[in-house]
Coordinates of C-alpha atoms and ligand atoms in Angstrom, one line a residue:
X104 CA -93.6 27.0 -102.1
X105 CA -95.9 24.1 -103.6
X106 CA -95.7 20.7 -103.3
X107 CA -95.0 20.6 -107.3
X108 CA -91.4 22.8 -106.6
X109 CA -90.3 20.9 -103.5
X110 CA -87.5 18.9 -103.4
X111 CA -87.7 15.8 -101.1
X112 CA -84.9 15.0 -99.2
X113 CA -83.6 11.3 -99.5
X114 CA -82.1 8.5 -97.5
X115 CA -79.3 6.4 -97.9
X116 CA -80.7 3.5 -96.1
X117 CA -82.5 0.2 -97.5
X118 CA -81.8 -3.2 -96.8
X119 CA -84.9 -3.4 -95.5
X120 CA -86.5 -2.5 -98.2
X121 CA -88.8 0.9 -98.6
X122 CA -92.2 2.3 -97.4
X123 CA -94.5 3.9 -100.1
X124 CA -95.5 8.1 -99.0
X125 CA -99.0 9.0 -99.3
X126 CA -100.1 12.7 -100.0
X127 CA -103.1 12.7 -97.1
X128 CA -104.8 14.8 -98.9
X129 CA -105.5 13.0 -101.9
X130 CA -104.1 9.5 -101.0
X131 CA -102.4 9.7 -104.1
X132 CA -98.6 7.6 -103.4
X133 CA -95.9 10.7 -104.4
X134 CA -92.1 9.1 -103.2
X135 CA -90.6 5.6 -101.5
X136 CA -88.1 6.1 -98.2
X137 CA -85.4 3.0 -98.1
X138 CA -86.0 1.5 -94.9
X139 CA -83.1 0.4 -92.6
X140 CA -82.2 -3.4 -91.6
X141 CA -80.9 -3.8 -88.0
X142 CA -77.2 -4.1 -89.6
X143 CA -77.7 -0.4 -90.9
X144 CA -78.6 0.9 -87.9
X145 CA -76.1 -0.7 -85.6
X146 CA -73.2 1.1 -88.1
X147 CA -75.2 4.6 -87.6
X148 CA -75.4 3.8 -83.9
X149 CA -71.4 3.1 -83.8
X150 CA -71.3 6.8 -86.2
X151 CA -72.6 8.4 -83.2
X152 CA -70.7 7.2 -81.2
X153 CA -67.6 8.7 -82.6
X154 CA -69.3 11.8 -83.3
X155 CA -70.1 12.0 -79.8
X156 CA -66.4 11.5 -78.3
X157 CA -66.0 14.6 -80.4
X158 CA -68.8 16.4 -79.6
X159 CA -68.3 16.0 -75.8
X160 CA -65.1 17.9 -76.2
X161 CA -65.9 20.5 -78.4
X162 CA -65.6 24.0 -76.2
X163 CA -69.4 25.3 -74.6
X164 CA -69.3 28.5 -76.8
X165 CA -69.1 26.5 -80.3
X166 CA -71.3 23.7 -79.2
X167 CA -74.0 27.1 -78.3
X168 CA -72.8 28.9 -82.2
X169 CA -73.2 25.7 -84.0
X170 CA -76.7 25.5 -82.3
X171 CA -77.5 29.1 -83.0
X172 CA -76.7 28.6 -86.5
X173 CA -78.7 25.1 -86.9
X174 CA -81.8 27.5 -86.1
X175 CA -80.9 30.1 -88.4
X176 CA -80.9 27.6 -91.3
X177 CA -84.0 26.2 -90.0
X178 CA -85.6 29.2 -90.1
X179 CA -84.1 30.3 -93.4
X180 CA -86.2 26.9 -95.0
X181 CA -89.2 27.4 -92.4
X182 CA -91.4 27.8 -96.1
X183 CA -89.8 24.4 -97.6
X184 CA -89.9 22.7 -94.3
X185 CA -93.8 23.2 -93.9
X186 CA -94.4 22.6 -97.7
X187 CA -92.7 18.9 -97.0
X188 CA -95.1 18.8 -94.0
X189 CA -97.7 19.8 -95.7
X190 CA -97.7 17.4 -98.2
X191 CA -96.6 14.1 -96.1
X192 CA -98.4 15.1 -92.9
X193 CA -101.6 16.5 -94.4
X194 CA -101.1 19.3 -91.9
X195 CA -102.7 22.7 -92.5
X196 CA -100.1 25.3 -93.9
X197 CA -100.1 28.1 -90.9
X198 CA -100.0 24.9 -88.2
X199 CA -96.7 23.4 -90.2
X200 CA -94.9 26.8 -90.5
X201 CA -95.6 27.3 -87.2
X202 CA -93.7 23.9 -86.2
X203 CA -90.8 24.7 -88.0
X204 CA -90.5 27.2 -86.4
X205 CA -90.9 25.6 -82.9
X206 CA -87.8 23.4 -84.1
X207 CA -85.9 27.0 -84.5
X208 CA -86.7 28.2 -81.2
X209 CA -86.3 24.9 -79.4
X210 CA -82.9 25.2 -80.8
X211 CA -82.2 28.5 -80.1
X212 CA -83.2 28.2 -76.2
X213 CA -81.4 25.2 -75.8
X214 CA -78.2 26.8 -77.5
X215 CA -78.1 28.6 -74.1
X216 CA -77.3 26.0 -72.6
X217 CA -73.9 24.6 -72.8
X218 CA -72.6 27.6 -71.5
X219 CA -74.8 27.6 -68.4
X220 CA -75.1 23.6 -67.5
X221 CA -73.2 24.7 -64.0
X222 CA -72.5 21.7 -61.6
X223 CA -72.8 22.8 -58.0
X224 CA -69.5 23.4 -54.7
X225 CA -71.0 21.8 -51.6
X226 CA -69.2 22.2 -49.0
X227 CA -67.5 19.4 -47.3
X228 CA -64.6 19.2 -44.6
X229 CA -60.9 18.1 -45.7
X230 CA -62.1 19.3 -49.4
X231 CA -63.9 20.3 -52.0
X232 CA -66.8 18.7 -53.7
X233 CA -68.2 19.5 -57.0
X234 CA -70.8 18.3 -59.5
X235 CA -70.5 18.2 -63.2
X236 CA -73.4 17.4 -65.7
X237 CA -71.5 14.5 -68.1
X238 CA -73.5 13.8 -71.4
X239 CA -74.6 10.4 -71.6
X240 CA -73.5 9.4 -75.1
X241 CA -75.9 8.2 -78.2
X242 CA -79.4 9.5 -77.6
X243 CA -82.2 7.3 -79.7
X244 CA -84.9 9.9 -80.4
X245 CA -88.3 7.9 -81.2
X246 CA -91.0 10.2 -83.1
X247 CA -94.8 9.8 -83.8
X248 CA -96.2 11.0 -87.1
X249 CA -98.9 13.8 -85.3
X250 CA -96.4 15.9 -84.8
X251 CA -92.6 14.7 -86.5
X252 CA -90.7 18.5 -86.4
X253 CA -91.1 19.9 -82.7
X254 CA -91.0 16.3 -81.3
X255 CA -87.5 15.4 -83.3
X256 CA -86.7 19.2 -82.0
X257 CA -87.9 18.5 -78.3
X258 CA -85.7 15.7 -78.4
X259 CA -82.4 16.4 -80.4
X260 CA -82.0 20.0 -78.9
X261 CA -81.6 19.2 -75.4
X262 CA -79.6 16.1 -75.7
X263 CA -77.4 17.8 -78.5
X264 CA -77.0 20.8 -75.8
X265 CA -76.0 18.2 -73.3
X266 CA -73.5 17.4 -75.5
X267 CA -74.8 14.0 -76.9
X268 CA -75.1 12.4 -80.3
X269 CA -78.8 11.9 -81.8
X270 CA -79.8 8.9 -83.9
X271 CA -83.4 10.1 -84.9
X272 CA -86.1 7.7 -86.1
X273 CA -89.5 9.4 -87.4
X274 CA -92.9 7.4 -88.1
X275 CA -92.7 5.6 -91.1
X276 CA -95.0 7.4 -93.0
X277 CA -93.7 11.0 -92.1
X278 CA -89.9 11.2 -92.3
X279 CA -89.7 14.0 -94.9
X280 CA -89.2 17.0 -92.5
X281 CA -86.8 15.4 -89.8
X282 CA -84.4 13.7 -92.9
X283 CA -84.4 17.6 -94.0
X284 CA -83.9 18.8 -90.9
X285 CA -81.1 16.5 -90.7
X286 CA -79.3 18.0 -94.1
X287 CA -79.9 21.5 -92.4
X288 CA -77.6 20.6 -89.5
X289 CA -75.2 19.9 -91.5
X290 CA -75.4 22.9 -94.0
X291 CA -74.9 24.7 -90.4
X292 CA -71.9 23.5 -89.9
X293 CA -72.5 20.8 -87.1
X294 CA -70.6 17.9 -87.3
X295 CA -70.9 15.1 -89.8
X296 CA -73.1 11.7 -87.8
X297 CA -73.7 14.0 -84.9
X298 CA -77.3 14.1 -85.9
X299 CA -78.5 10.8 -88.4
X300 CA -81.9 10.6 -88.9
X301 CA -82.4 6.8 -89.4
X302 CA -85.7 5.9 -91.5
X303 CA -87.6 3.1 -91.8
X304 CA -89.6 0.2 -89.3
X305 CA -90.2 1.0 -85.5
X306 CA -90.1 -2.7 -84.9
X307 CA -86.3 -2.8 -86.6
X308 CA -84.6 0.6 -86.4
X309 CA -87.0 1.9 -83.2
X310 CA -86.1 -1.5 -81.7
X311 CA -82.0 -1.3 -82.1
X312 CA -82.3 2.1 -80.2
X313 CA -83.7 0.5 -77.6
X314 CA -81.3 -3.3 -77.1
X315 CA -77.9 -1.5 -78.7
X316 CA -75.8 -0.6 -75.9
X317 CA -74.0 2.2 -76.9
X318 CA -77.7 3.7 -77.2
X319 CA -77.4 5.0 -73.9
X320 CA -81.1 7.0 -73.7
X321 CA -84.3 6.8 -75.6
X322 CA -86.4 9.4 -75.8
X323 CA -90.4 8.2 -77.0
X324 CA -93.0 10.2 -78.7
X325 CA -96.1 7.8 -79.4
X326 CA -98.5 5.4 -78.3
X327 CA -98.9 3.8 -74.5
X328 CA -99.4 0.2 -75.8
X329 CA -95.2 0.5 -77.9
X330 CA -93.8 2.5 -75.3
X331 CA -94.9 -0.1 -72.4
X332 CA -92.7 -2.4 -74.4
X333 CA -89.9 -0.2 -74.6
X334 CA -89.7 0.4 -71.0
X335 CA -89.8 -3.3 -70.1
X336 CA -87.2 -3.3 -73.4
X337 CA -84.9 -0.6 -71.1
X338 CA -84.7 -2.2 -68.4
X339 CA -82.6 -4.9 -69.3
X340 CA -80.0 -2.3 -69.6
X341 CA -81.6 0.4 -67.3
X342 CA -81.3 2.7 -70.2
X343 CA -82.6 5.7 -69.4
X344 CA -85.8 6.4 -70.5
X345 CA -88.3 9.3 -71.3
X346 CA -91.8 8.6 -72.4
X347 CA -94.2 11.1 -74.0
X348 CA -97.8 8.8 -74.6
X349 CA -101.0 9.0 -74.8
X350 CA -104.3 11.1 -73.4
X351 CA -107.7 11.6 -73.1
X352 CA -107.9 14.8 -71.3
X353 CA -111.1 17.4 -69.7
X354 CA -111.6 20.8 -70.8
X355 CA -114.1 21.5 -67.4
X356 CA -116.5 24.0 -67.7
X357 CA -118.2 25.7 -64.5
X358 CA -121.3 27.5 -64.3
X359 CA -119.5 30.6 -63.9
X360 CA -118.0 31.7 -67.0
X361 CA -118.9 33.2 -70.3
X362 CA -120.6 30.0 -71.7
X363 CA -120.7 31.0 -75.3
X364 CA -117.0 32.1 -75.3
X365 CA -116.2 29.0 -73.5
X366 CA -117.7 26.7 -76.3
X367 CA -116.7 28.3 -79.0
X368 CA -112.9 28.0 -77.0
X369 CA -113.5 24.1 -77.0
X370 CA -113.1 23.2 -80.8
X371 CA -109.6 24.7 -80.7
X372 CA -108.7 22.1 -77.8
X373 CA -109.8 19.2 -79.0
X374 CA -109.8 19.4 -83.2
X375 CA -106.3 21.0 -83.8
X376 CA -104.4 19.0 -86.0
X377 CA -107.6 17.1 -86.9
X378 CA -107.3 15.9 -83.2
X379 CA -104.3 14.2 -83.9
X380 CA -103.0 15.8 -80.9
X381 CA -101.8 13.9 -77.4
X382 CA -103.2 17.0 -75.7
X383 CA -106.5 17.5 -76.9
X384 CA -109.1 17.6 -74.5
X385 CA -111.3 15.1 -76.0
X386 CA -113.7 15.0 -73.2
X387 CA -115.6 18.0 -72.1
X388 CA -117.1 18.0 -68.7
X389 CA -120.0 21.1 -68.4
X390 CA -121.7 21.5 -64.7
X391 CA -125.1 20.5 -65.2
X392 CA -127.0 23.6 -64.8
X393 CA -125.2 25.2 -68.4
X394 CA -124.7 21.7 -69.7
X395 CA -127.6 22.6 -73.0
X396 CA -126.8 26.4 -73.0
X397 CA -123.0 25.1 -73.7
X398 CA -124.0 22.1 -76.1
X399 CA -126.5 24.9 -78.2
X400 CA -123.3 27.1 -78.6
X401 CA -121.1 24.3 -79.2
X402 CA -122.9 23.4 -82.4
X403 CA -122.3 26.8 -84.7
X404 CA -118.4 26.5 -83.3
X405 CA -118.0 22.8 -84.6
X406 CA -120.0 23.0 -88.0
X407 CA -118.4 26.6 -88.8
X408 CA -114.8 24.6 -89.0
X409 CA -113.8 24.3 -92.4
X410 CA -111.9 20.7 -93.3
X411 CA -110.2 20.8 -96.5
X412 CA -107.2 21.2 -98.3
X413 CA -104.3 22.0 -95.8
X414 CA -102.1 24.4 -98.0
X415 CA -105.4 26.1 -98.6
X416 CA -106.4 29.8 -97.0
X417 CA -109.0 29.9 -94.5
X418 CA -108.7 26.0 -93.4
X419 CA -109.2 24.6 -89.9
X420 CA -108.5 21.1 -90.5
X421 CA -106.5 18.7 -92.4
X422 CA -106.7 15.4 -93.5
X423 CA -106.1 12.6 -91.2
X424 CA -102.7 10.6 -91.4
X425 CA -103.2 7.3 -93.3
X426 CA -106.6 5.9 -94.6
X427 CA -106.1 3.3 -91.8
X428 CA -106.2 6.2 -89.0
X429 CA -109.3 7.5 -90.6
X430 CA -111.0 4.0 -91.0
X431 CA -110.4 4.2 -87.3
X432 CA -111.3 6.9 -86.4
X433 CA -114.6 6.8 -88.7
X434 CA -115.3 3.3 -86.4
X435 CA -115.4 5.2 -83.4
X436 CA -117.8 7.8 -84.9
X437 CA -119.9 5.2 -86.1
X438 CA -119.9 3.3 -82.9
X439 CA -121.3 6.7 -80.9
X440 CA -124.3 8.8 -79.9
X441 CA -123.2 11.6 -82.2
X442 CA -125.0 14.7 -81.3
X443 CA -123.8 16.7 -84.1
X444 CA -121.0 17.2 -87.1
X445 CA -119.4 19.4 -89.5
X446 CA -118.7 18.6 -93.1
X447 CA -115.5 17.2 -94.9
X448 CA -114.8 17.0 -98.4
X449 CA -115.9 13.8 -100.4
X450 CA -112.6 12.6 -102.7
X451 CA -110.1 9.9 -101.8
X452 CA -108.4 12.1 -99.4
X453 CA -108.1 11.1 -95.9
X454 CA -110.7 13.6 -94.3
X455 CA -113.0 13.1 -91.0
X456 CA -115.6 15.6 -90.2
X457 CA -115.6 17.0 -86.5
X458 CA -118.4 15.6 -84.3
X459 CA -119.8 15.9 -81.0
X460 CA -120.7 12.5 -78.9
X461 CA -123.0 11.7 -76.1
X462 CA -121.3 9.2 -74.3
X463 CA -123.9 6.5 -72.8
X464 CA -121.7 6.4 -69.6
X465 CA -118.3 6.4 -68.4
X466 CA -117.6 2.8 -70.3
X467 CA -118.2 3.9 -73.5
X468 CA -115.3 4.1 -75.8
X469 CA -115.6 6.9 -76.9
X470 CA -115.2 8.6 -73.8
X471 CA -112.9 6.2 -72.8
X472 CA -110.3 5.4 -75.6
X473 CA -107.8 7.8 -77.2
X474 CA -109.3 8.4 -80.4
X475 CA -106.8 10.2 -82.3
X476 CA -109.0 12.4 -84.5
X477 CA -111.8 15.0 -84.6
X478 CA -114.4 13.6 -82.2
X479 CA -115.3 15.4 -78.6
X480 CA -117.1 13.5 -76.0
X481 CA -119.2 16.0 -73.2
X482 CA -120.6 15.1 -70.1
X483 CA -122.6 16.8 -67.7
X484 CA -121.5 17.4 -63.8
X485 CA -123.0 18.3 -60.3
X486 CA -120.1 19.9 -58.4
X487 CA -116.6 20.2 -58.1
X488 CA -115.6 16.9 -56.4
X489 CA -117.6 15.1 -59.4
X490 CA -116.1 17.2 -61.7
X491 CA -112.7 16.2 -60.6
X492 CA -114.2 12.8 -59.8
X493 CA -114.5 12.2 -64.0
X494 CA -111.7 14.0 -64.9
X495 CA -109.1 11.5 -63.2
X496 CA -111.1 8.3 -64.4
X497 CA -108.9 7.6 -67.3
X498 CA -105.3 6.0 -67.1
X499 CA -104.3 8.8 -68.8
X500 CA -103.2 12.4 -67.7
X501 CA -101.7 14.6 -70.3
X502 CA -103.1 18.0 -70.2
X503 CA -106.5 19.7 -69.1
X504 CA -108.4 23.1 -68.9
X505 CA -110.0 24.7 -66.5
X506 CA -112.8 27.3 -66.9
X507 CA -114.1 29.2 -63.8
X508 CA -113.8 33.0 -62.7
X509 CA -113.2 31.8 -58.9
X510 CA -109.9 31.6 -58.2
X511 CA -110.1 29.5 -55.7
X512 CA -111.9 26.9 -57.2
X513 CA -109.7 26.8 -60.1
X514 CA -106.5 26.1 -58.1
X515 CA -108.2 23.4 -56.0
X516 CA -109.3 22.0 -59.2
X517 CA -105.8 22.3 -60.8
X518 CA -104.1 20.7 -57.6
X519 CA -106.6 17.9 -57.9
X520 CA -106.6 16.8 -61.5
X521 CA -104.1 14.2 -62.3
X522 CA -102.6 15.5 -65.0
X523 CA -99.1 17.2 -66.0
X524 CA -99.8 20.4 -67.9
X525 CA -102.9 22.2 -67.0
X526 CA -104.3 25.6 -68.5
X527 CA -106.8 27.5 -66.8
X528 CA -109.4 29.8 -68.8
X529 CA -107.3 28.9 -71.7
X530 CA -106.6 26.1 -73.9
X531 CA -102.5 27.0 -74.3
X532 CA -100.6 24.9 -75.8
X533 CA -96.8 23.5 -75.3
X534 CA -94.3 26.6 -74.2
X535 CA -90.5 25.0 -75.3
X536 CA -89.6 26.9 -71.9
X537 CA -92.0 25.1 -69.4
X538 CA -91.8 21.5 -68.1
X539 CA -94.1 19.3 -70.5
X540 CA -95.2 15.7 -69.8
X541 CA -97.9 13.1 -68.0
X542 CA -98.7 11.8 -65.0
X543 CA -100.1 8.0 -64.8
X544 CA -99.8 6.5 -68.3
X545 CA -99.5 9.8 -70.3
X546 CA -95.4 9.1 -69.3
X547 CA -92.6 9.1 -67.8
X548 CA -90.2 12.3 -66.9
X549 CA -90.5 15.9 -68.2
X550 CA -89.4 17.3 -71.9
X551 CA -88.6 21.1 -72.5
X552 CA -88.3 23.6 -69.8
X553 CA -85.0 24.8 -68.0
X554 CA -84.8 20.9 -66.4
X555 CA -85.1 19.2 -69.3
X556 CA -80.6 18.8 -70.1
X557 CA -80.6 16.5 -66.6
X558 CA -82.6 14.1 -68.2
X559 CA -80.0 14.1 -70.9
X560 CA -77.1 14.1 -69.0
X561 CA -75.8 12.3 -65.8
X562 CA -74.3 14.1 -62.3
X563 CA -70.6 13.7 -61.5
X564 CA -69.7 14.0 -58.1
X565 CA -65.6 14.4 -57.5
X566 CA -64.2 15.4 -53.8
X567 CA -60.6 16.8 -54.4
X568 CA -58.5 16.4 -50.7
X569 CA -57.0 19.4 -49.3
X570 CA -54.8 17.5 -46.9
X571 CA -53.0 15.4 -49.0
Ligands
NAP711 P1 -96.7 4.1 -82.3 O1 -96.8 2.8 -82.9 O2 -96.5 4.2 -80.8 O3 -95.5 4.8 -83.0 C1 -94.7 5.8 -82.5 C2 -93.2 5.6 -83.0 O4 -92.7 4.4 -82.4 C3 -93.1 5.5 -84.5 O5 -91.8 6.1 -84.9 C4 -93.0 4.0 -84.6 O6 -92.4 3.6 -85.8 C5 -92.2 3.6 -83.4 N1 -92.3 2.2 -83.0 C6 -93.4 1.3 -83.3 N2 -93.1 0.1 -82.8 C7 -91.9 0.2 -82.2 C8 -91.1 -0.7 -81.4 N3 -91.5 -2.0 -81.2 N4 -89.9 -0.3 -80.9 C9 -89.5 0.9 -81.1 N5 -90.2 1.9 -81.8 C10 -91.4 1.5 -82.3 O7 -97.9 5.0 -82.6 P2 -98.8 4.9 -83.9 O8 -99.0 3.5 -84.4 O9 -98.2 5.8 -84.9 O10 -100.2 5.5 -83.4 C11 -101.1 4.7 -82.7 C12 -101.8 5.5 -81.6 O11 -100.8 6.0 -80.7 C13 -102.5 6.7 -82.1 O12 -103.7 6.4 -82.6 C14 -102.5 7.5 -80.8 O13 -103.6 7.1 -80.0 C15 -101.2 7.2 -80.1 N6 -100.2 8.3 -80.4 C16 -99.9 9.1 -79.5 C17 -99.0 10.1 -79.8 C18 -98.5 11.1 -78.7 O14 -98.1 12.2 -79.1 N7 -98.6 10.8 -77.5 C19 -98.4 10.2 -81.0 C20 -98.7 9.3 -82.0 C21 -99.6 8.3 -81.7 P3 -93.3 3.2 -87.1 O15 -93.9 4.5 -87.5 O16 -92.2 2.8 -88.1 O17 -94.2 2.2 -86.7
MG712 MG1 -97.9 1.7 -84.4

């Protein structure tokens, strides 16, 4: 399917007016998206609300079918779905099928779950005591533009599953996916409001979710700086509140390992996505005695990446969101020691060739500041405590790799990194089955995993008297 073929999925919102989409790729403007007032979103907050009285009652079997056959359409329109992110998103075309179908399986593992969300029997005297998981009611789901289908699906599956209501709001320049994904729900069969993707300003629709009362979660995907206000935003109702932000995380390399299978490991970690990624281990600490072995076969790894057109065979990286990202992003390059780069196509796309920095010290930006795109910072290292010395100066602590064969070593490094979701001689990525989110100010609480429905619903204690 080809951008030319696609039909794009609309929005019945506008009163605040509309926000232009940009193809990425060649910066060319291709559709408008109406843009919510605060008056349009209250009335799709109060929709949920009556969807979710519904909802909640609906028996744990359909609630589970209905999920199970949300993922099937999904899957069914995995193609279209990564052609629309494709062509808003930039993203390169194995990457975006792959994320639909994330959204699929994120469904389907939470679909589990309404028939096994058990409360517990504790015994007590003169009784019995039992817990029940209650759904918490409207759930506001806040999503970035790096990533808009798993993070909607990280979001929406679990608190659906709990048995909630969703009022979704993607970035404003990448709505396309989760407004279809939206349609899809309800060519499954799930009930009408039960999942509304609201579009338009985070600052109007983003900022309803978080002072509407009946909004009683939010759920944000996005940047440290906007979801420090939406905390302090929270608390004036103690809304509950789950925050996925930012990163600037180590890929560690010891002297122990293959070096040149380690380097040419470290462009995968970092320039995924165009390094549009909260996980990408932008800084790479190498112990001191490999530290120009590594950087000599970091080079071929880095300028072999090809950066081009994103529906296009055989590319490694996309375009960058907006031509403001990239002016960004460019600013930080520009600003640093750069050791070495790749090559990216000339053209009014918004491209970014991957490079490698020298950071002059532990202050500089660049080693410092979450970039956002294709740009690794590497540092050398004496020993272990140094290593994990570096790797916790940052506010941040997102993810991390560890290379060493020692197993020792690399579970005393693991236990002393700072950081919620390590991988050791590997760069993996998100599993929707294990617990994912930061320590410090990468977040607040944990998404995906078998915990994640008790951050979506609330426990219900009831003792029933035996003597009475
Ligand atoms: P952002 O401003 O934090 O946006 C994330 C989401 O929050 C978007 O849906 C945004 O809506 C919404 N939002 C913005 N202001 C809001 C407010 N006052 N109340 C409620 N919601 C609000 O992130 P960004 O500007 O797109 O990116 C800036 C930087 O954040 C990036 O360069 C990167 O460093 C970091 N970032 C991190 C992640 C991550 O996965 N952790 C993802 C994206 C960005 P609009 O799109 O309408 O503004
Ligand atoms: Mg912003």
């Amino acid at each position: 399917m080809t951008a030319a073929n696609l039909t794009l999925p609309g929005t019945s919102y506008g009163d605040a007016g509309a926000t232009e989409l940009f193809n990425p790729t060649t910066g060319a403007s291709f559709t408008q998206i109406g843009a919510a007032s605060a008056a349009e979103v209250d009335a799709a907050i109060e929709r949920a609300q009556a969807a979710y009285l519904a909802w909640r009652d609906v028996a744990p079997g359909t609630k589970a079918a209905l999920l199970r056959a949300f993922a099937a359409q999904v899957t069914e329109h995995r193609d279209e779905l990564a052609a629309l992110e494709v062509l808003n998103s930039g993203h390169v075309l194995g990457n975006a099928l792959w994320e639909a179908d994330n959204v699929a399986n994120v469904l389907n593992y939470y679909a589990g779950a309404p028939e096994r969300h058990a409360g517990q029997q504790i015994p007590v005297p003169g009784g019995v005591d039992i817990t029940f998981h209650e759904p918490l009611g409207v759930v506001g789901v806040i999503v970035p533009w790096n990533f808009p289908m798993p993070i909607a699906g990280w979001g929406f599956a679990p608190a659906l599953a709990a048995g909630n209501a969703v009022v979704l709001k993607p970035a404003e320049v990448t709505p396309l996916t989760a407004l279809r994904l939206a349609e899809l729900a309800l060519e499954a069969g799930l009930p009408e409001h039960l999942l509304q993707v609201v579009t338009g300003r985070g600052s109007v629709v983003g900022q309803r979710f978080v002072d509407h009362p009946l909004v009683r979660k939010v759920c944000f995907t996005g940047s440290t700086e906007v979801g420090q206000g939406i905390m302090r935003g929270c608390a004036d109702q103690i809304k509950r509140l789950t925050l996925e932000l930012g990163g600037k995380s180590a890929n560690i390399i010891f002297d122990d390992v293959d070096i040149e299978a380690a380097a040419a490991a470290a462009p995968g970690a970092v320039f995924e996505n165009s390094g549009q990624d909260c996980c990408a281990r932008s800084r790479i600490l190498v112990q001191q005695n490999v530290y120009e072995k590594f950087l000599a076969a970091l080079e071929p790894a880095v300028t072999k990446l090809v950066v081009g057109d994103p529906a296009g065979a055989g590319t490694d990286l996309g375009p960058l969101i907006t031509a403001r990202h990239r002016d960004s992003v460019t600013q930080y390059i520009a600003g640093a020691d750069i050791a070495y780069s790749g090559s990216a196509p000339g053209g009014d796309g918004y491209f970014v060739a991957p490079s490698v920095a020298m950071p002059r010290g532990v202050d500089d930006p660049i080693w410092r500041d979450e970039v956002f795109g294709p740009v690794v910072a590497v540092m050398p290292f004496a020993d272990e405590a140094e290593a994990i010395r570096l790797a916790n100066d940052t506010e941040f602590g997102l993810s991390g790799s560890i290379y060493t064969r020692d197993i020792g070593r690399a579970l005393r490094v693991a236990r002393g990194v700072e950081s919620g979701n390590l991988s050791i001689n590997s760069h993996s990525s998100v599993r929707y089955w294990t617990p994912f989110g930061g320590f410090k100010q990468s977040g607040l609480g944990r998404e995906l995993g078998p915990d994640a429905l008790n951050s979506f619903s609330e426990v219900k204690n009831v003792f029933i008297s035996t003597e009475n």
